[in-house]
XYZ file of C-alpha atoms in Angstrom:
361
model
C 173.918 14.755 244.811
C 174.018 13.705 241.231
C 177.373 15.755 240.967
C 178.614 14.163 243.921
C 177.766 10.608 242.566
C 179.752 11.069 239.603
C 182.418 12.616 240.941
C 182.433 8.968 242.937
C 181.518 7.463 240.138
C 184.749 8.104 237.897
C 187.137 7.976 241.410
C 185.728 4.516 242.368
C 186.242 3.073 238.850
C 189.396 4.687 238.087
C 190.837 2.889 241.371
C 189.445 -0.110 241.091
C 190.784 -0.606 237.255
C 194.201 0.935 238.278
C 194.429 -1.741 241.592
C 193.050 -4.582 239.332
C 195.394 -3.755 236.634
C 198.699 -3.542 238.831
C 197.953 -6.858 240.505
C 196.893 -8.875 237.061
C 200.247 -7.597 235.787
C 201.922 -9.321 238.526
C 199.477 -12.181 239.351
C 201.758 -14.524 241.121
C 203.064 -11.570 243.323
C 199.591 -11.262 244.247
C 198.936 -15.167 245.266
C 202.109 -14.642 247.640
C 200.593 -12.396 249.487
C 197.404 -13.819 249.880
C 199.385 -16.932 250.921
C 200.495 -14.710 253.963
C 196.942 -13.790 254.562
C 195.608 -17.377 254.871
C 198.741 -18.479 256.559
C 198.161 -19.999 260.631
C 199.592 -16.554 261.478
C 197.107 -14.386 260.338
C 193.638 -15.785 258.839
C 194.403 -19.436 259.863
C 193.023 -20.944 256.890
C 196.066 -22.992 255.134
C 193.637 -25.075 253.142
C 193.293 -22.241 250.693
C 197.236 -21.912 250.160
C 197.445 -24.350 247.399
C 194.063 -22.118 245.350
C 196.218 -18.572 245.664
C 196.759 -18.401 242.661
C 193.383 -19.092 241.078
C 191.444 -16.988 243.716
C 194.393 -14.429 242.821
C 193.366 -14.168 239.652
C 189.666 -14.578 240.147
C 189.813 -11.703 242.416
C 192.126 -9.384 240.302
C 190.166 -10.125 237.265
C 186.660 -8.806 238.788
C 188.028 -6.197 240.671
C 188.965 -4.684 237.204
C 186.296 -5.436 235.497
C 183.916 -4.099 238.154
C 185.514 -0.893 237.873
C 185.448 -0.994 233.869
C 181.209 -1.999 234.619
C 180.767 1.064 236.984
C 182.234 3.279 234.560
C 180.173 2.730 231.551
C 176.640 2.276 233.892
C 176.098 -1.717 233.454
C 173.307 -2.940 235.866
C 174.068 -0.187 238.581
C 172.872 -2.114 241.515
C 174.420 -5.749 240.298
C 177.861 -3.406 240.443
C 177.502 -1.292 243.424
C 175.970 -4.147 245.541
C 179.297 -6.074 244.194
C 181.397 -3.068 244.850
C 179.811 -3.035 248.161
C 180.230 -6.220 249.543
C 184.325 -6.249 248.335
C 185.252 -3.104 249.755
C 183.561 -4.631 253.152
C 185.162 -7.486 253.064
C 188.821 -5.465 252.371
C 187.811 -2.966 254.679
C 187.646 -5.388 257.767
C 190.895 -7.320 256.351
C 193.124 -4.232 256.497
C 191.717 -3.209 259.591
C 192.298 -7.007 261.171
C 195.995 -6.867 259.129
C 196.826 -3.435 260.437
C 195.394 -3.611 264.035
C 197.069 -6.773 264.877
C 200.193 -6.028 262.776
C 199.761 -9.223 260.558
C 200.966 -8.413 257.342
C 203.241 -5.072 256.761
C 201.777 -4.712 253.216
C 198.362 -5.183 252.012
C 199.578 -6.165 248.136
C 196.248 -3.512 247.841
C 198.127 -2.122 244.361
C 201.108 -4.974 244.564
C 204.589 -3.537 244.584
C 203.593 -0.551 242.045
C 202.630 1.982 245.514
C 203.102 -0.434 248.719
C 201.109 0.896 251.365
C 201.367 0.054 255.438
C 198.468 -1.638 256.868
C 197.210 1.720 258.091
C 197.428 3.825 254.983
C 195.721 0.764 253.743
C 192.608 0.637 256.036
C 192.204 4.511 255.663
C 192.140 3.800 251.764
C 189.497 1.224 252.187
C 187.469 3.504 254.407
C 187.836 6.506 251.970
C 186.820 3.900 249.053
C 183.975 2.496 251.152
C 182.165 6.332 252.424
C 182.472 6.835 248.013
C 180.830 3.111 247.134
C 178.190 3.946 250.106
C 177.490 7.477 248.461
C 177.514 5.372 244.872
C 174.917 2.307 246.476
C 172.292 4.629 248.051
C 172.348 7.312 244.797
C 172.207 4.400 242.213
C 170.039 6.000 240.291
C 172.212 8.903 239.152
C 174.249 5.911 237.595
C 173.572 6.288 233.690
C 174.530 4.293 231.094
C 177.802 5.607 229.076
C 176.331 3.666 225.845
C 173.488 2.083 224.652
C 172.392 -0.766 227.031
C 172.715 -3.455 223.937
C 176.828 -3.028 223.764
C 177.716 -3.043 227.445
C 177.507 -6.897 227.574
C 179.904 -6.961 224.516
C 182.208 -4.735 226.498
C 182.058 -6.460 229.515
C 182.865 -9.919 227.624
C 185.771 -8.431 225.349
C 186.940 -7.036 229.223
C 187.115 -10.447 230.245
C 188.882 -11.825 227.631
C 191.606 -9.437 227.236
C 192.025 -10.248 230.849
C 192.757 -13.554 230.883
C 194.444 -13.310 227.837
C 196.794 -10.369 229.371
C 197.086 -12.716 232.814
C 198.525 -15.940 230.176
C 200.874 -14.071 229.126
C 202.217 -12.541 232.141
C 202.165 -16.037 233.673
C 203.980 -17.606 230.913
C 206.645 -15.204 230.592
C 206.822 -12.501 233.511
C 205.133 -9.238 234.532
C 205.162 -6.364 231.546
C 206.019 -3.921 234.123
C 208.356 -4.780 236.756
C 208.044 -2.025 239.969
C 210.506 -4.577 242.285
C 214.059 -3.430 242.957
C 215.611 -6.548 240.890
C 213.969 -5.049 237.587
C 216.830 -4.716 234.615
C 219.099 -2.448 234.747
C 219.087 -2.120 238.358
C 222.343 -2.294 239.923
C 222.169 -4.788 243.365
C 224.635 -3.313 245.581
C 223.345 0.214 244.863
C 219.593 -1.283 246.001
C 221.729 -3.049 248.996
C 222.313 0.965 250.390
C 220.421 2.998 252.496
C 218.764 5.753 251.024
C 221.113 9.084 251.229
C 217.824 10.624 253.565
C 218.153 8.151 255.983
C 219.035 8.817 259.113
C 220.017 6.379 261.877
C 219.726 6.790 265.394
C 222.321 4.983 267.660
C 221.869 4.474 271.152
C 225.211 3.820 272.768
C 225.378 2.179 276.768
C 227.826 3.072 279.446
C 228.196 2.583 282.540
C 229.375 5.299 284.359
C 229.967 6.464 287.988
C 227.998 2.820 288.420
C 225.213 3.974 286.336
C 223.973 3.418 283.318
C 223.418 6.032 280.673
C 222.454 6.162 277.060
C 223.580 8.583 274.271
C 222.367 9.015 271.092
C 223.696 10.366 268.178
C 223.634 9.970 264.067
C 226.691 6.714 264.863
C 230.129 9.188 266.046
C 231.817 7.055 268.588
C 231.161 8.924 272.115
C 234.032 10.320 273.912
C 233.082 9.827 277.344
C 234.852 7.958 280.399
C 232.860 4.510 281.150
C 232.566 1.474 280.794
C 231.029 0.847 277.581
C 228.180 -1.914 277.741
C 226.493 -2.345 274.246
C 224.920 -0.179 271.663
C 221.582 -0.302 269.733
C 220.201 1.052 266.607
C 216.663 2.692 264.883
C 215.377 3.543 262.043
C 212.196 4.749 261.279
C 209.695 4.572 258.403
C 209.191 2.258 255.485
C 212.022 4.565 253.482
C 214.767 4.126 256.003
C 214.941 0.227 254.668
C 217.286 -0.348 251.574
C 215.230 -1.766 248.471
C 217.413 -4.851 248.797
C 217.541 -6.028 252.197
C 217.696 -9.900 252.120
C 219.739 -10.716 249.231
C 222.591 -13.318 250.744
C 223.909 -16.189 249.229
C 225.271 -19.169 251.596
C 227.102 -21.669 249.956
C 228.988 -24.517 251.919
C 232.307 -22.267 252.381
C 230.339 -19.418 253.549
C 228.642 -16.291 251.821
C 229.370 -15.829 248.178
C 227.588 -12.549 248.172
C 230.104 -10.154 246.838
C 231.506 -12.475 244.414
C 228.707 -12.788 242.705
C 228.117 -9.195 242.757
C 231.806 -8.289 241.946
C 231.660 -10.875 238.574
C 231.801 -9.733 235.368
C 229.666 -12.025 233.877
C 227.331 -13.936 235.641
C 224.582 -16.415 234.589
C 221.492 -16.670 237.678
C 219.241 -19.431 237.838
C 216.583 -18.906 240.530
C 215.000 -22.143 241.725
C 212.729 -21.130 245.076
C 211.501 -24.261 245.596
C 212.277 -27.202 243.821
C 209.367 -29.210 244.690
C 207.000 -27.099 242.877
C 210.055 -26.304 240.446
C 208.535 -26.748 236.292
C 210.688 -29.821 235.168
C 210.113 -28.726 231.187
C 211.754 -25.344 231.805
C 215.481 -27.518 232.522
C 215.932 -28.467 229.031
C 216.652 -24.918 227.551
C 218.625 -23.817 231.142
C 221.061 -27.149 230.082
C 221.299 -25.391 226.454
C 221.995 -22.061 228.580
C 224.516 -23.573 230.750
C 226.241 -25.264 228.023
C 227.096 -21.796 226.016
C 227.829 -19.960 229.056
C 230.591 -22.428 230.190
C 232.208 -21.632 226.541
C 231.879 -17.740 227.761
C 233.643 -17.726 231.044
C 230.591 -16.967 232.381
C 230.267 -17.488 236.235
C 227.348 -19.916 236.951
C 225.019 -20.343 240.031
C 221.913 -21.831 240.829
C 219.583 -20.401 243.946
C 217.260 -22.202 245.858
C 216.028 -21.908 249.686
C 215.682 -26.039 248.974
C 217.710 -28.449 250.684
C 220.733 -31.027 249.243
C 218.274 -33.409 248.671
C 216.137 -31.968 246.678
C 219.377 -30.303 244.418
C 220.169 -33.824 243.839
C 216.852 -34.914 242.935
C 216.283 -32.240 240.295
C 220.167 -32.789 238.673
C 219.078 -36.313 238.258
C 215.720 -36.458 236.819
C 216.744 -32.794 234.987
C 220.408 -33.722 233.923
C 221.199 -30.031 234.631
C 225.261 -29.566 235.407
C 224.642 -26.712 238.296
C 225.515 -25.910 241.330
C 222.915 -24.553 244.205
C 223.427 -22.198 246.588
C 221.025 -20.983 249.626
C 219.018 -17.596 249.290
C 215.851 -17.039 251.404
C 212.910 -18.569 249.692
C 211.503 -14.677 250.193
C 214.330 -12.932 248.294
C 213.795 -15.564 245.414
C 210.372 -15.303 244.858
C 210.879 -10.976 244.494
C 213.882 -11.548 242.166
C 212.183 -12.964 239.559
C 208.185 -14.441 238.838
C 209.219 -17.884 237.772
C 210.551 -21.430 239.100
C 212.927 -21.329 237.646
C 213.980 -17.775 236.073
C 216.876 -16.678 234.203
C 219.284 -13.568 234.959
C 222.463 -12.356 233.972
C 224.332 -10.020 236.028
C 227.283 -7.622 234.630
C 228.865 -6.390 237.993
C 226.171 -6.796 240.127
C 223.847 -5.112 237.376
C 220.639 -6.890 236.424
C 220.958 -6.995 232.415
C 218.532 -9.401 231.062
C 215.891 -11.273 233.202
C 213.438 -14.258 231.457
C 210.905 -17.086 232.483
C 211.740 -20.014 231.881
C 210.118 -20.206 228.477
C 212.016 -17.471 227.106
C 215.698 -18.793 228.348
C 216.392 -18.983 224.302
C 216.111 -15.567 224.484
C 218.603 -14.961 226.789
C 221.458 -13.407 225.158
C 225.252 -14.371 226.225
């Protein structure tokens, strides 16, 4: 049994320092999603929308640090009565996600290894039979150093922490795992995978009946009337990495335009109301240059007219908005607003807002 607690010991930790780190990198990421868990759809509790971000954080923060506390044997049953009552508390959330089909990814290690909300709930119960095996054997938890430094350890854990989280906040995630990360070309992401295989169900009527025949999308040679035709796909890898980037403007969808430019200077606005007014004057400075460059120059936002007009008046930003889903926006890039430039639908350089003097044109 001492064996078998270690063996838990160093799996438990390992995970819960991996999850915490993945989701600190990409804090705001995190918030999203548990702004779709508190949302009148799923947990019904919208008061806690506007505190995602802190409780993001909060949680994030001691998840890792929990794991860091298991690993070197601080307090054992302070850590597995905390590891205890989290992976409860995650346990019945996946299950409640997955068995009523609420959210389609738990955000459990953010968009690093996205997970259904089965594969999810199986994790959790996995994690919680190991943090059961840890609670009850507590005593085979030994400390990794002397007692006297794990405080220092603990506090230093902390602080890097929120010092990592500030800057990841202020500028964007050091590791991006999302399909808009540089150097990734859009259309390409737009594609099916080359494995995917769809399944088309074509209707005819023939002889009076109806009949249905399926194939991999060959036009059927039959004689009948034909009525309609419908098609599957199955499993998370049979969706393109990119499947909600469109860009309405008021003469229609600008999509491969944009994508077909040569130069092209993003600025992604989700939502203007919550929009950070101080990150405008270096976008102007941005604008300015790129006009002198040729460079094509849009502004996205799933924001109304009014709104655009608002922010070009109190902001003094020359731009012109078009419409993307507020979804797509918030994936392409962790900041209201961000900065990209695209070379042929290529993703070159990507900044926050802070960093637009970086930007190079």
């Amino acid at each position: 049994m001492k064996a078998i607690t270690g063996i838990a010991r160093v799996l438990v930790g390992i995970l819960f320092i991996f999850s915490g780190f993945v989701k600190l990198n990409d804090p705001l990421g995190f918030s999203y999603k548990l702004q779709e868990y508190f949302s009148e759809q799923v947990l019904d509790i919208p008061v806690l929308i506007p505190f995602a971000l802190i409780i993001a954080i909060v949680i994030v923060i001691y998840e890792l640090v929990l794991g860091i506390m298991l690993l070197i044997g601080y307090s054992p049953k302070f850590t597995t009565w905390s590891l205890l009552i989290m992976i409860v508390f995650f346990t019945f959330l996946t299950f409640y996600s997955a068995y009523f089909n609420k959210v389609t990814d738990c955000g459990c290690f953010g968009d690093a290894i996205p997970l259904t909300p089965w594969q999810s709930f199986y994790k959790d119960v996995i994690l919680l039979v190991l943090i059961l095996i840890l609670f009850f054997n507590r005593k085979y938890i030994s400390p990794l150093f002397a007692p006297a430094s794990h405080r220092w350890i603990i506090f230093a854990s902390f602080f890097a922490c929120f010092a990592f989280c500030y800057y990841v906040l202020m500028h964007l995630p050091l590791i991006d795992f999302r399909a808009y990360k540089i150097g990734n070309n859009i259309p390409e992401q737009m594609q099916l995978p080359e494995t995917a295989e769809v399944t088309y169900r074509w209707k005819f009527k023939i002889d009076g009946e109806e009949q249905v025949i399926e194939n991999t999308g060959a036009y059927p040679q039959v004689d009948g009337e034909f009525i309609g035709v419908e098609t599957s796909q199955e499993g998370a890898e049979m969706i393109a990495p990119i499947h909600d980037f469109v860009i309405e403007g008021p003469d229609g969808d600008i999509t491969e335009e944009v994508l077909n430019a040569e130069k092209v200077l993003l600025i992604v606005a989700y939502n203007i109301r919550s929009t950070e007014l101080e990150g405008y004057a270096g976008i102007k400075n941005l604008i300015s240059e790129a006009k002198t460059k040729d460079y094509m120059i849009v502004g996205l936002t799933a924001s109304g007219e009014r709104l655009q007009q608002t922010l070009k008046k109190e902001t003094g930003v020359d731009l012109d908005f078009y419409q993307v889903d507020e979804t797509a926006l918030k994936t392409i890039v962790r900041a209201n607003p961000g900065i990209l430039i695209l070379n042929n639908g290529t993703i070159s350089q990507k900044k926050h807002w802070s960093d637009s003097s970086e930007i190079e044109l």
